[in-house]
PDB file of C-alpha atoms in Angstrom:
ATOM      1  CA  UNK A   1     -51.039  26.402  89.012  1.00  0.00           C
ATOM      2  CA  UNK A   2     -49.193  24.756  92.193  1.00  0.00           C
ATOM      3  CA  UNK A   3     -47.598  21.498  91.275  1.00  0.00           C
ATOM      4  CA  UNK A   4     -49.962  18.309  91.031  1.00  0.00           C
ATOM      5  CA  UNK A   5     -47.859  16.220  93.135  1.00  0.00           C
ATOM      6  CA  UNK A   6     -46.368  16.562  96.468  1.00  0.00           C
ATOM      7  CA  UNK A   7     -42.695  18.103  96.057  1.00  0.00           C
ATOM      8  CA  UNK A   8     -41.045  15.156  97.555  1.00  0.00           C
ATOM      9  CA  UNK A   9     -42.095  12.672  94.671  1.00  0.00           C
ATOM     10  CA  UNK A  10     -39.933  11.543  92.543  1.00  0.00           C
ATOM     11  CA  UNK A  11     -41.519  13.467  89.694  1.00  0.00           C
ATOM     12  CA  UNK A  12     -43.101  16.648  89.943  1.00  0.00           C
ATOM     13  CA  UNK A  13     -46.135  18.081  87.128  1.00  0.00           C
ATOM     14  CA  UNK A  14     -47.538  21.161  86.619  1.00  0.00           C
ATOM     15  CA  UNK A  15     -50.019  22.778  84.075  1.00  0.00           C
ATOM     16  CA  UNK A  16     -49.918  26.488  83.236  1.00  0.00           C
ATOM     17  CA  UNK A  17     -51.545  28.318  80.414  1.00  0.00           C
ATOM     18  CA  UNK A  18     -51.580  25.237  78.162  1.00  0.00           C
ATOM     19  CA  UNK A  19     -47.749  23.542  78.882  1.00  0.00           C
ATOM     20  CA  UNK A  20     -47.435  20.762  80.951  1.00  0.00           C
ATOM     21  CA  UNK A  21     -44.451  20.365  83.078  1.00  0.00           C
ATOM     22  CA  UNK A  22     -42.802  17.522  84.169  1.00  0.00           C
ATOM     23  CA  UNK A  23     -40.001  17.927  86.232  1.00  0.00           C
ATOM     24  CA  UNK A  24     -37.691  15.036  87.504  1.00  0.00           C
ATOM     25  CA  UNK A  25     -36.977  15.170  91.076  1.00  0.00           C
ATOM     26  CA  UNK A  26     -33.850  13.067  92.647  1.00  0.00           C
ATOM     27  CA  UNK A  27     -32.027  15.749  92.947  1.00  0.00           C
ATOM     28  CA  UNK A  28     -29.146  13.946  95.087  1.00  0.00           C
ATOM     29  CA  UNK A  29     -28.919  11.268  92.120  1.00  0.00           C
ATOM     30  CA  UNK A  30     -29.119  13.681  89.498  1.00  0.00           C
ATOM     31  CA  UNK A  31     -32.382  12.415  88.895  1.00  0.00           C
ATOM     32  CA  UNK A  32     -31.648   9.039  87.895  1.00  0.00           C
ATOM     33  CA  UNK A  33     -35.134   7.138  86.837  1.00  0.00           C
ATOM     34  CA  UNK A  34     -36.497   5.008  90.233  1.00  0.00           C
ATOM     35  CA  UNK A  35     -39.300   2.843  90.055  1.00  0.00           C
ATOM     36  CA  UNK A  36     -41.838   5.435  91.460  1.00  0.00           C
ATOM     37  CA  UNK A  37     -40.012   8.020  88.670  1.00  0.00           C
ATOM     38  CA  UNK A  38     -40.509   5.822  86.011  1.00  0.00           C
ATOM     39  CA  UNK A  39     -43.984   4.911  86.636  1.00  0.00           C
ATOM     40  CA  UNK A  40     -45.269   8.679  87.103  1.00  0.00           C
ATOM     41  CA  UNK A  41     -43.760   9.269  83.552  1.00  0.00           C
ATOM     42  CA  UNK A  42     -45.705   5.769  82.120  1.00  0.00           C
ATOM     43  CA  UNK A  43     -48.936   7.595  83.412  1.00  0.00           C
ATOM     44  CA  UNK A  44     -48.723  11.642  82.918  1.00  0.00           C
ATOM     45  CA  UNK A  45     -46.696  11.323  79.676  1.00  0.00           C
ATOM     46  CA  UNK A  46     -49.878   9.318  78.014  1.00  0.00           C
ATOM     47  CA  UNK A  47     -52.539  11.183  79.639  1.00  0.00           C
ATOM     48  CA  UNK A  48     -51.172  14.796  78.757  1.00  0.00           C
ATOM     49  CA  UNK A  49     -51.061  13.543  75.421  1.00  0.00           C
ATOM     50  CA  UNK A  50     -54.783  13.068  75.275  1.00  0.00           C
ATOM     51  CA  UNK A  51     -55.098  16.309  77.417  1.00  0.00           C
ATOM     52  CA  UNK A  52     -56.763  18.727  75.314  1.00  0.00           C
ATOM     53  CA  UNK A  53     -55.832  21.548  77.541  1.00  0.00           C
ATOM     54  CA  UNK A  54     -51.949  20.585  77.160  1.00  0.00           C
ATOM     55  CA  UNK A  55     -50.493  22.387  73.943  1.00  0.00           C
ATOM     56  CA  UNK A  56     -47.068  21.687  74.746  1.00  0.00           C
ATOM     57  CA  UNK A  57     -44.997  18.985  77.030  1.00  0.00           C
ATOM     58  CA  UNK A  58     -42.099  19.608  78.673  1.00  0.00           C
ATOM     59  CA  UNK A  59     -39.772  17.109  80.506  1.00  0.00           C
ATOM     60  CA  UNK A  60     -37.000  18.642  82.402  1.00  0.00           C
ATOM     61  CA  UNK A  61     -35.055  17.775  85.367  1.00  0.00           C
ATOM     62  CA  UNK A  62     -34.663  19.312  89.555  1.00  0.00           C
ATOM     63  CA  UNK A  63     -31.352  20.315  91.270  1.00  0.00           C
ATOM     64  CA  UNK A  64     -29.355  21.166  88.175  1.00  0.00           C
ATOM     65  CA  UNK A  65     -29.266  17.986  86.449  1.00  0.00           C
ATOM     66  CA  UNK A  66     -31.786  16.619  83.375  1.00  0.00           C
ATOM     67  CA  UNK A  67     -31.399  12.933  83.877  1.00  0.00           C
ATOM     68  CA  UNK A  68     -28.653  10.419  84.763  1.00  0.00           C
ATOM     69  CA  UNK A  69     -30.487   7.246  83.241  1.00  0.00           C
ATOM     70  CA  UNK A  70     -30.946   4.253  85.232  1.00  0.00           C
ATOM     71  CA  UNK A  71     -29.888   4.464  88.677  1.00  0.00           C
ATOM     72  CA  UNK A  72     -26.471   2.196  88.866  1.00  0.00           C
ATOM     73  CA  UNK A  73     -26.764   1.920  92.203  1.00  0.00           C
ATOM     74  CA  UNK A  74     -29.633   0.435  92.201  1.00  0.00           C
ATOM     75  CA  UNK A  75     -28.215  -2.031  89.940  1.00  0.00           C
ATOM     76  CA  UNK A  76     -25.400  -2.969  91.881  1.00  0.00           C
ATOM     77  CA  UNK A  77     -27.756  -3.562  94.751  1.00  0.00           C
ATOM     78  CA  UNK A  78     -29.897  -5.726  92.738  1.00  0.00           C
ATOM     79  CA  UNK A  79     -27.219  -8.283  91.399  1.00  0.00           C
ATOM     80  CA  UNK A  80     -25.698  -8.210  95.120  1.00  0.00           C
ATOM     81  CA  UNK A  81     -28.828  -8.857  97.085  1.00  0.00           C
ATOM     82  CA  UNK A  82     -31.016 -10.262  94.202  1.00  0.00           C
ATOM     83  CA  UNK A  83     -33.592  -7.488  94.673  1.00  0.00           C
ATOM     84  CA  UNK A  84     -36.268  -7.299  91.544  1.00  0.00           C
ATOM     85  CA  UNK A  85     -38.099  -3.664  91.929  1.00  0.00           C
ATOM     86  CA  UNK A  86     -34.793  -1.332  91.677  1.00  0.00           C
ATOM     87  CA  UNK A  87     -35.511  -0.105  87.664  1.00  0.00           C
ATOM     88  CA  UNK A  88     -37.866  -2.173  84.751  1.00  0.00           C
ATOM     89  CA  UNK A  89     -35.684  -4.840  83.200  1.00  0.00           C
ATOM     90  CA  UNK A  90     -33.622  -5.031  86.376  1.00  0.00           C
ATOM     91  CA  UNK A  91     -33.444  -8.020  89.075  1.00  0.00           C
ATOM     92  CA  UNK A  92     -33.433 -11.905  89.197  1.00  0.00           C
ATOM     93  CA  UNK A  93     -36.436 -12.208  91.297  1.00  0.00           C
ATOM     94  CA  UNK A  94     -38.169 -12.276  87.302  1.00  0.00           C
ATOM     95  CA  UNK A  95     -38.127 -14.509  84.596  1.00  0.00           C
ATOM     96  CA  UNK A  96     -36.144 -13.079  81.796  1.00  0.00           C
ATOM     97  CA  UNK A  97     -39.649 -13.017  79.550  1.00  0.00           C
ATOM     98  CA  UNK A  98     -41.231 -11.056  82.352  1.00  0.00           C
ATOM     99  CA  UNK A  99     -37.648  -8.754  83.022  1.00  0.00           C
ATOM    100  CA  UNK A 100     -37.824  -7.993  79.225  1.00  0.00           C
ATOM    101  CA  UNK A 101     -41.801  -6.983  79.331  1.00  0.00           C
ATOM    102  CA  UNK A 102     -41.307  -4.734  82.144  1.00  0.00           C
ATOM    103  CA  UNK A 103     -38.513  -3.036  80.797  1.00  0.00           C
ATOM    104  CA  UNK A 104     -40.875  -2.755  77.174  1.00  0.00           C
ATOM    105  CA  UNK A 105     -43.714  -1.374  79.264  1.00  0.00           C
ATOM    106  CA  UNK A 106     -41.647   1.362  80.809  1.00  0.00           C
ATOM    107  CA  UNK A 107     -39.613   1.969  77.463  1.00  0.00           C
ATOM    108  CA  UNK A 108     -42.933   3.063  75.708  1.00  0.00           C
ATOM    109  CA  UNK A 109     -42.937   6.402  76.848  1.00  0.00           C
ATOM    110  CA  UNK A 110     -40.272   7.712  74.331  1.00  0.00           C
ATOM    111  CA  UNK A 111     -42.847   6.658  71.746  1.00  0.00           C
ATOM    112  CA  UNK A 112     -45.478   8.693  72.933  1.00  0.00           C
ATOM    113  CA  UNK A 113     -43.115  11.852  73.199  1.00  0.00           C
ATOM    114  CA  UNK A 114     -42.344  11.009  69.653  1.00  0.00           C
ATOM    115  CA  UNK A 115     -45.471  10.546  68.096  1.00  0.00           C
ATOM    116  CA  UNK A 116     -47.681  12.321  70.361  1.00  0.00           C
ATOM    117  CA  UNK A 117     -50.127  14.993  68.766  1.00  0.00           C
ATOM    118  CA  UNK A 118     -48.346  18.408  69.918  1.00  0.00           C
ATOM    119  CA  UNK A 119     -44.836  19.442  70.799  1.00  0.00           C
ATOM    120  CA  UNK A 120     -42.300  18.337  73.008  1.00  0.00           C
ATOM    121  CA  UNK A 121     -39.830  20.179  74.671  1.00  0.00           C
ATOM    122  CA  UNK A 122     -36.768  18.558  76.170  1.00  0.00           C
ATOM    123  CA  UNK A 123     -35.299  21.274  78.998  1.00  0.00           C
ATOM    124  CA  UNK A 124     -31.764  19.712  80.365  1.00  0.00           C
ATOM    125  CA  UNK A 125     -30.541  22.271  82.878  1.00  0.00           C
ATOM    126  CA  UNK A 126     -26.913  19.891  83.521  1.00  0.00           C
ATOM    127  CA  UNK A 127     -26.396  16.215  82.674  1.00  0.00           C
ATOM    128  CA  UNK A 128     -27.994  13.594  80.309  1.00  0.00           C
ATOM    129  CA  UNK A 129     -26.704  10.151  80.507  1.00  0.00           C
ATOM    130  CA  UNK A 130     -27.763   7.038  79.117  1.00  0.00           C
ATOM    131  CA  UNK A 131     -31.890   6.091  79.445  1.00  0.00           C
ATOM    132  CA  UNK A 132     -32.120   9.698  80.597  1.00  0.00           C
ATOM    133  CA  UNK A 133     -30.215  11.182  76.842  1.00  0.00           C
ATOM    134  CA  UNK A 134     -32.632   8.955  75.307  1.00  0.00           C
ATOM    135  CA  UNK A 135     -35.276  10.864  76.723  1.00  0.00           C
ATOM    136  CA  UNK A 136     -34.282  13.855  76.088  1.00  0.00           C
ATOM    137  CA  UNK A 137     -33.244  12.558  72.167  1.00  0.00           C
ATOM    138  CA  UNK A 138     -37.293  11.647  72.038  1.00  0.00           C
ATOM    139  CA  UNK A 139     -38.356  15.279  72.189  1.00  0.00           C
ATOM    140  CA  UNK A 140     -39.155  17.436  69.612  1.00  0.00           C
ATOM    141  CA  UNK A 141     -36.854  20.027  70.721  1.00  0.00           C
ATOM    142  CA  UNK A 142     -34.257  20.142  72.900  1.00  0.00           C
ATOM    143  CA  UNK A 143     -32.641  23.336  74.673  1.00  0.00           C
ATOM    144  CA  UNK A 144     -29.159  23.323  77.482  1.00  0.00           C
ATOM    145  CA  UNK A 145     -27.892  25.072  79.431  1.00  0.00           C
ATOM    146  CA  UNK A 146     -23.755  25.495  79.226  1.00  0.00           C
ATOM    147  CA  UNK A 147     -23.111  23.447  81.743  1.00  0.00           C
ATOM    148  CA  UNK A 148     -25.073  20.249  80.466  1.00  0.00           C
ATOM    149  CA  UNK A 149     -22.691  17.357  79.711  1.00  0.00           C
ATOM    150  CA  UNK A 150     -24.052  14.685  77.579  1.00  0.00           C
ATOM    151  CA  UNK A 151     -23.309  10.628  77.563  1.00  0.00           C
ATOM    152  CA  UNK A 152     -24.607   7.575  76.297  1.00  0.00           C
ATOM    153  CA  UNK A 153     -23.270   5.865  79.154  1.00  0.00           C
ATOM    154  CA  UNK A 154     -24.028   2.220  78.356  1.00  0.00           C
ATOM    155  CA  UNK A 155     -20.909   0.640  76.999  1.00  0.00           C
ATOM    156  CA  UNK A 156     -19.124   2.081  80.605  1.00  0.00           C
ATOM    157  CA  UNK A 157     -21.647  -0.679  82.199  1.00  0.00           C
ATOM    158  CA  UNK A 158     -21.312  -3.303  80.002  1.00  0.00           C
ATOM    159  CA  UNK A 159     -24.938  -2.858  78.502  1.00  0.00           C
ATOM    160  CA  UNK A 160     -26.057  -1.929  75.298  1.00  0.00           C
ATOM    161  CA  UNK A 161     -29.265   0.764  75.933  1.00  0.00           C
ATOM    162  CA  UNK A 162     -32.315   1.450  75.607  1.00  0.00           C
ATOM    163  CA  UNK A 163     -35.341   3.872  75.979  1.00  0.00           C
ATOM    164  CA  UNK A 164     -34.986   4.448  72.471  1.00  0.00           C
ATOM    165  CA  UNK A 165     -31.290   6.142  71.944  1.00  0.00           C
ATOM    166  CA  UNK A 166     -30.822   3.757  69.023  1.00  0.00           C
ATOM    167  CA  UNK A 167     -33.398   5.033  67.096  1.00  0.00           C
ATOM    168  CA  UNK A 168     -33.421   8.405  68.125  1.00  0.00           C
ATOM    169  CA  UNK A 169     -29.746   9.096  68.133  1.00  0.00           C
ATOM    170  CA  UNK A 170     -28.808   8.377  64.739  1.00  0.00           C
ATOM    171  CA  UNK A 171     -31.160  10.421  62.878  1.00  0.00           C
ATOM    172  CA  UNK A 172     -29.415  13.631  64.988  1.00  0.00           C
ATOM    173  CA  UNK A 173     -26.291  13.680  64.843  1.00  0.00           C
ATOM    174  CA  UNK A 174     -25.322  10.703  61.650  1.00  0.00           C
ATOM    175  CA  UNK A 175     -25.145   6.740  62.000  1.00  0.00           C
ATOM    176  CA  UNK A 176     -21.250   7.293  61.994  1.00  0.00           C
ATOM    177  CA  UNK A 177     -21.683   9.822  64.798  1.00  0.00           C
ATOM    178  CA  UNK A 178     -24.515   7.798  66.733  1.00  0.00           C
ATOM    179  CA  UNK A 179     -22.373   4.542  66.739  1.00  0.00           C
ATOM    180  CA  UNK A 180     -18.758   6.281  68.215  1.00  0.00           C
ATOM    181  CA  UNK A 181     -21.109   7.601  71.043  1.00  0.00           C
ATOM    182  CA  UNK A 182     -22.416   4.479  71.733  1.00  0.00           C
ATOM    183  CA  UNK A 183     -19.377   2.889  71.454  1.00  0.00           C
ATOM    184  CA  UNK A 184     -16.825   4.815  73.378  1.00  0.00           C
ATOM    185  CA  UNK A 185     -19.455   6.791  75.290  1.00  0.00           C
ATOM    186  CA  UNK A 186     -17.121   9.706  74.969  1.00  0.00           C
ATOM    187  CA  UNK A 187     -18.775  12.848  77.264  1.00  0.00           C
ATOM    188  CA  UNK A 188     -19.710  15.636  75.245  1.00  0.00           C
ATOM    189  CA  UNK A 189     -20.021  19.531  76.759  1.00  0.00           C
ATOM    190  CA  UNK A 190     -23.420  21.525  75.539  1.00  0.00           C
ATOM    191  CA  UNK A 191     -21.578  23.385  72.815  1.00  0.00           C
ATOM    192  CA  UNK A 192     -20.440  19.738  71.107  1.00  0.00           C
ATOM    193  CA  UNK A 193     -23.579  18.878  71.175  1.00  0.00           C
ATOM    194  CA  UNK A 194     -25.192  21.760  70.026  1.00  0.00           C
ATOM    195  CA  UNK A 195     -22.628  21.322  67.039  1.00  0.00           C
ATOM    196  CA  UNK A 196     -22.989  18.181  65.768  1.00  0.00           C
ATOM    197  CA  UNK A 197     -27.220  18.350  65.836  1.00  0.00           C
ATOM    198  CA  UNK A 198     -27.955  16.518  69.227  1.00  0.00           C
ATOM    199  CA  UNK A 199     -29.318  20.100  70.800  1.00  0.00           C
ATOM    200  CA  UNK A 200     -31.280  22.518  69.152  1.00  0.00           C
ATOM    201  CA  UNK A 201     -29.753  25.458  70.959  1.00  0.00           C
ATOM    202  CA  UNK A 202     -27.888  26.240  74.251  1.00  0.00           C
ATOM    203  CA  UNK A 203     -27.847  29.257  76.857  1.00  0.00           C
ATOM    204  CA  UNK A 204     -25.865  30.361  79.300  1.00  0.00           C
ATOM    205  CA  UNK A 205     -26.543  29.231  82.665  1.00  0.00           C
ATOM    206  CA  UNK A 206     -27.775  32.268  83.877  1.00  0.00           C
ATOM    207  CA  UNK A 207     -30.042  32.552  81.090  1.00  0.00           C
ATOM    208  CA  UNK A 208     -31.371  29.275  80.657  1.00  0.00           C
ATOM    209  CA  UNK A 209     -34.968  29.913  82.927  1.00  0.00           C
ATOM    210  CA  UNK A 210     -35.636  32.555  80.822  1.00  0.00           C
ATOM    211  CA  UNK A 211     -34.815  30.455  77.632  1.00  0.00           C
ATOM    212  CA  UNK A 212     -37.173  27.477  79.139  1.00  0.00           C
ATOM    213  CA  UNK A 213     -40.023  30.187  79.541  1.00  0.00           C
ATOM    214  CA  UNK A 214     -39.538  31.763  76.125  1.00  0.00           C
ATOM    215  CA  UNK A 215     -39.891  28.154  74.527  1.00  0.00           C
ATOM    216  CA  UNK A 216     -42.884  27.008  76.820  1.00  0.00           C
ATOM    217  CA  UNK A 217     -44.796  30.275  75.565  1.00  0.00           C
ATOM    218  CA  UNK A 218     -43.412  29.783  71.834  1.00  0.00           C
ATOM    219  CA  UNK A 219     -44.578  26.767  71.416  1.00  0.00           C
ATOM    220  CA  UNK A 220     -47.854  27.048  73.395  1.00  0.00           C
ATOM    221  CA  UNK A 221     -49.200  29.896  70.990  1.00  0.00           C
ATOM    222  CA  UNK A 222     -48.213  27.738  68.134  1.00  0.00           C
ATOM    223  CA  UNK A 223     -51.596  25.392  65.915  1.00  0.00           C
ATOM    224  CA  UNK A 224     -51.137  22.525  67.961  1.00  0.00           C
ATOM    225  CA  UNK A 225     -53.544  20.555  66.061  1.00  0.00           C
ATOM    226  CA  UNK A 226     -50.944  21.257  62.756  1.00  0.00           C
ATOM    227  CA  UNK A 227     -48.060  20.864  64.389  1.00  0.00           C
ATOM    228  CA  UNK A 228     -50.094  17.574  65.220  1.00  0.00           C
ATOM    229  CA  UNK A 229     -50.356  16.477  61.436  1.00  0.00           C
ATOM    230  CA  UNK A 230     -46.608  17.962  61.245  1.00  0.00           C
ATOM    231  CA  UNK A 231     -45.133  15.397  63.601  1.00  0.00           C
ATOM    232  CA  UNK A 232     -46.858  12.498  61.750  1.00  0.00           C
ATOM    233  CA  UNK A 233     -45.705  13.426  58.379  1.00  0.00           C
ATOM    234  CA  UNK A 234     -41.760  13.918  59.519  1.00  0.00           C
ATOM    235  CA  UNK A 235     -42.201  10.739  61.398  1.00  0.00           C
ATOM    236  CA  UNK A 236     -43.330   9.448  57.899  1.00  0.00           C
ATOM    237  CA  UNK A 237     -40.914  10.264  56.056  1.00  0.00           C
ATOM    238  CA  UNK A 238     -38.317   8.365  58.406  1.00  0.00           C
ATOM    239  CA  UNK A 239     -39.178   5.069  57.007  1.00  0.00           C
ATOM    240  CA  UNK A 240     -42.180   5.751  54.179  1.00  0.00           C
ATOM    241  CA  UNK A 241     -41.525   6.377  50.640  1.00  0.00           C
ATOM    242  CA  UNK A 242     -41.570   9.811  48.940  1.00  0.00           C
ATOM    243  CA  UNK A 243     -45.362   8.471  47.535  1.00  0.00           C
ATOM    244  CA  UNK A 244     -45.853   7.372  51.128  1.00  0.00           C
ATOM    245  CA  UNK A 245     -45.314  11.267  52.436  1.00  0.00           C
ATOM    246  CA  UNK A 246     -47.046  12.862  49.637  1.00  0.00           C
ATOM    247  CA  UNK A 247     -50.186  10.369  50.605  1.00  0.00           C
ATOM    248  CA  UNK A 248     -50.264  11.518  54.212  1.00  0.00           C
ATOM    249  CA  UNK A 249     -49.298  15.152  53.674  1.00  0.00           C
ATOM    250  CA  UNK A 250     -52.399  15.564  51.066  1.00  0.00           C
ATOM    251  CA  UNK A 251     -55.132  14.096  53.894  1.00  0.00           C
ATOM    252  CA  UNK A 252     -53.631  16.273  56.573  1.00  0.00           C
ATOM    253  CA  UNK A 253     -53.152  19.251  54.630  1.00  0.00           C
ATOM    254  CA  UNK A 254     -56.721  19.064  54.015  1.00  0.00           C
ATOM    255  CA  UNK A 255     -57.748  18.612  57.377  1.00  0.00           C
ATOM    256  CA  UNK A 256     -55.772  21.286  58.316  1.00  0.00           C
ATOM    257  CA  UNK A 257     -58.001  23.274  55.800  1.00  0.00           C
ATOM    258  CA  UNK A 258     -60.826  22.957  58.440  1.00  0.00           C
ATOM    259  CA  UNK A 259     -59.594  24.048  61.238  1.00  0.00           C
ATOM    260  CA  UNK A 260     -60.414  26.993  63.240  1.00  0.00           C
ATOM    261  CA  UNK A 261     -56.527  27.872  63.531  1.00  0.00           C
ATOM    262  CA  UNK A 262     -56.664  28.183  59.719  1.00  0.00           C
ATOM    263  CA  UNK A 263     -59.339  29.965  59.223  1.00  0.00           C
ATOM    264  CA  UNK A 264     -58.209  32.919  62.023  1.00  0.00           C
ATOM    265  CA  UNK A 265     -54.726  32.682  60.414  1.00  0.00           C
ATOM    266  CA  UNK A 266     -56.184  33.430  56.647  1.00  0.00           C
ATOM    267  CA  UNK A 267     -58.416  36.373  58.222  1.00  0.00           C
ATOM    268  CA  UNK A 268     -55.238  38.024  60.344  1.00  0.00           C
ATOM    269  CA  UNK A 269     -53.382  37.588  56.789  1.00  0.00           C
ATOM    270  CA  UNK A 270     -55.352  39.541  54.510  1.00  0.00           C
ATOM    271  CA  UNK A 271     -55.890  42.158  57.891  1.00  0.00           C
ATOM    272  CA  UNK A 272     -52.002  42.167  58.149  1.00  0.00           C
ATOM    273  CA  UNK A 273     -52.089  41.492  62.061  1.00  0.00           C
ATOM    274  CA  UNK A 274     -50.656  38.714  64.204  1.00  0.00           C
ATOM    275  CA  UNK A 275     -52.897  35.594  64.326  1.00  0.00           C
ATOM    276  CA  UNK A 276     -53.778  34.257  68.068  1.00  0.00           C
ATOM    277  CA  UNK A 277     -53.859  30.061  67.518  1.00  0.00           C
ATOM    278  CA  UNK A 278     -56.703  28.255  70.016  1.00  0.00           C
ATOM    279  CA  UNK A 279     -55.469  24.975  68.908  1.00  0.00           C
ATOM    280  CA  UNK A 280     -58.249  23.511  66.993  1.00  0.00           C
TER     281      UNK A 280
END
């Protein structure tokens, strides 16, 4: 299926055989997040996740780069000319109240990639830097390609981030870890990263489409509706108690009990064949 938006937006989505693609597109800012970019992700990100077509979401990025975070030129412009609608959170033309609700709204994506019912697949062809890591940290999975560098970015501007990196960070790669990368927001190459937890796995550049389709169709064929219940219980676990986990685990296990994808995986078991998940 053709792309739902014109390829001149600032973000482009597609839908194929059940994965949802949504591809950043400031290509000549390493698609840094603009006000139009940041409100197409506040709208497709919530509605695919209701979407019961979509069995997987991926966010990746156009021209070679995944995402450079907020876009520091627009800041600059902002405090020089006192402009207000460069990036949420951004501008004196606001009250602080209203600068800090904006910059909430917009920040509530990385939640629903988190929590959202079905898997989410971070693609970062080249760099990740600050709001745009944190995107990419609020996947479910995250693949790179060799060349990817990865930053927090925020200390080098004198701020102290957001889109959810604080959260997301630490529970990758350590608290020690998380809090030198914040601090000294030290660049890191793919390999680094894939080392110390903050990618799942990285490919050579050549190889890295290929990768990307392999994971879209992997996780696609997957029971979405478990790997719904799945995503709540780790999520669970973060902050719950171990009688917290078992509690949730028991009611979804059970519900998972009744579903169709259970059911056709029991019969291909016992007929020693493949099972092919409809997710429901």
């Amino acid at each position: 299926m053709p792309p739902l938006t014109d390829p001149t937006d600032h973000l482009i989505e597609s839908v194929e055989d059940g994965v949802a693609t949504l591809t950043m597109n400031r290509p000549e800012a390493r698609n840094a997040l603009s006000a139009a970019m940041s409100a197409g992700l506040e709208e497709a990100i919530p509605r695919l996740a209701e979407d019961p077509n979509v069995r997987v979401v991926v966010l990746t990025g156009n021209g070679g780069a995944f995402c450079a975070g907020g876009d520091v030129k627009g800041f600059a412009r902002s405090s020089s000319a006192r402009r207000s609608d460069s990036a949420p959170g951004v501008g004196t033309g606001r009250s602080f109240e209203q600068r800090v609700a904006g910059l909430r709204t917009a920040t509530e994506i990385v939640r629903c990639l988190h929590e959202m019912a079905k898997p989410t697949l971070a693609a970062i062809p080249g760099p990740a830097a600050g709001g745009g890591l944190s995107l990419a940290l609020a996947c479910d999975i995250r693949i790179a390609a060799a060349s990817a560098k990865f930053t927090t970015a925020f200390a080098k501007l004198g701020l102290s981030g957001d889109y959810g990196g604080s959260f997301f960070l630490p529970r990758l790669v350590g608290a020690a870890k998380a809090r030198e990368l914040y601090f000294t927001a030290e660049l890191i190459d793919a390999r680094e990263a894939e080392r110390i937890g903050l990618v799942n796995h990285v490919y050579e550049d050549a190889d890295f489409p290929s990768a990307v389709d392999v994971w879209k169709s992997r996780l696609a064929e997957l029971p979405t509706t478990a790997l719904g219940f799945m995503k709540q219980n780790l999520n669970a676990a973060d902050s719950g108690s171990v009688g917290d986990v078992l509690d949730i685990e028991a009611e979804h296990m059970t519900r998972t009990f009744d579903t169709e994808d259970h059911h056709t995986a029991a019969r291909a078991f016992v007929e020693k064949r493949q099972p092919r998940f409809r997710g429901r």
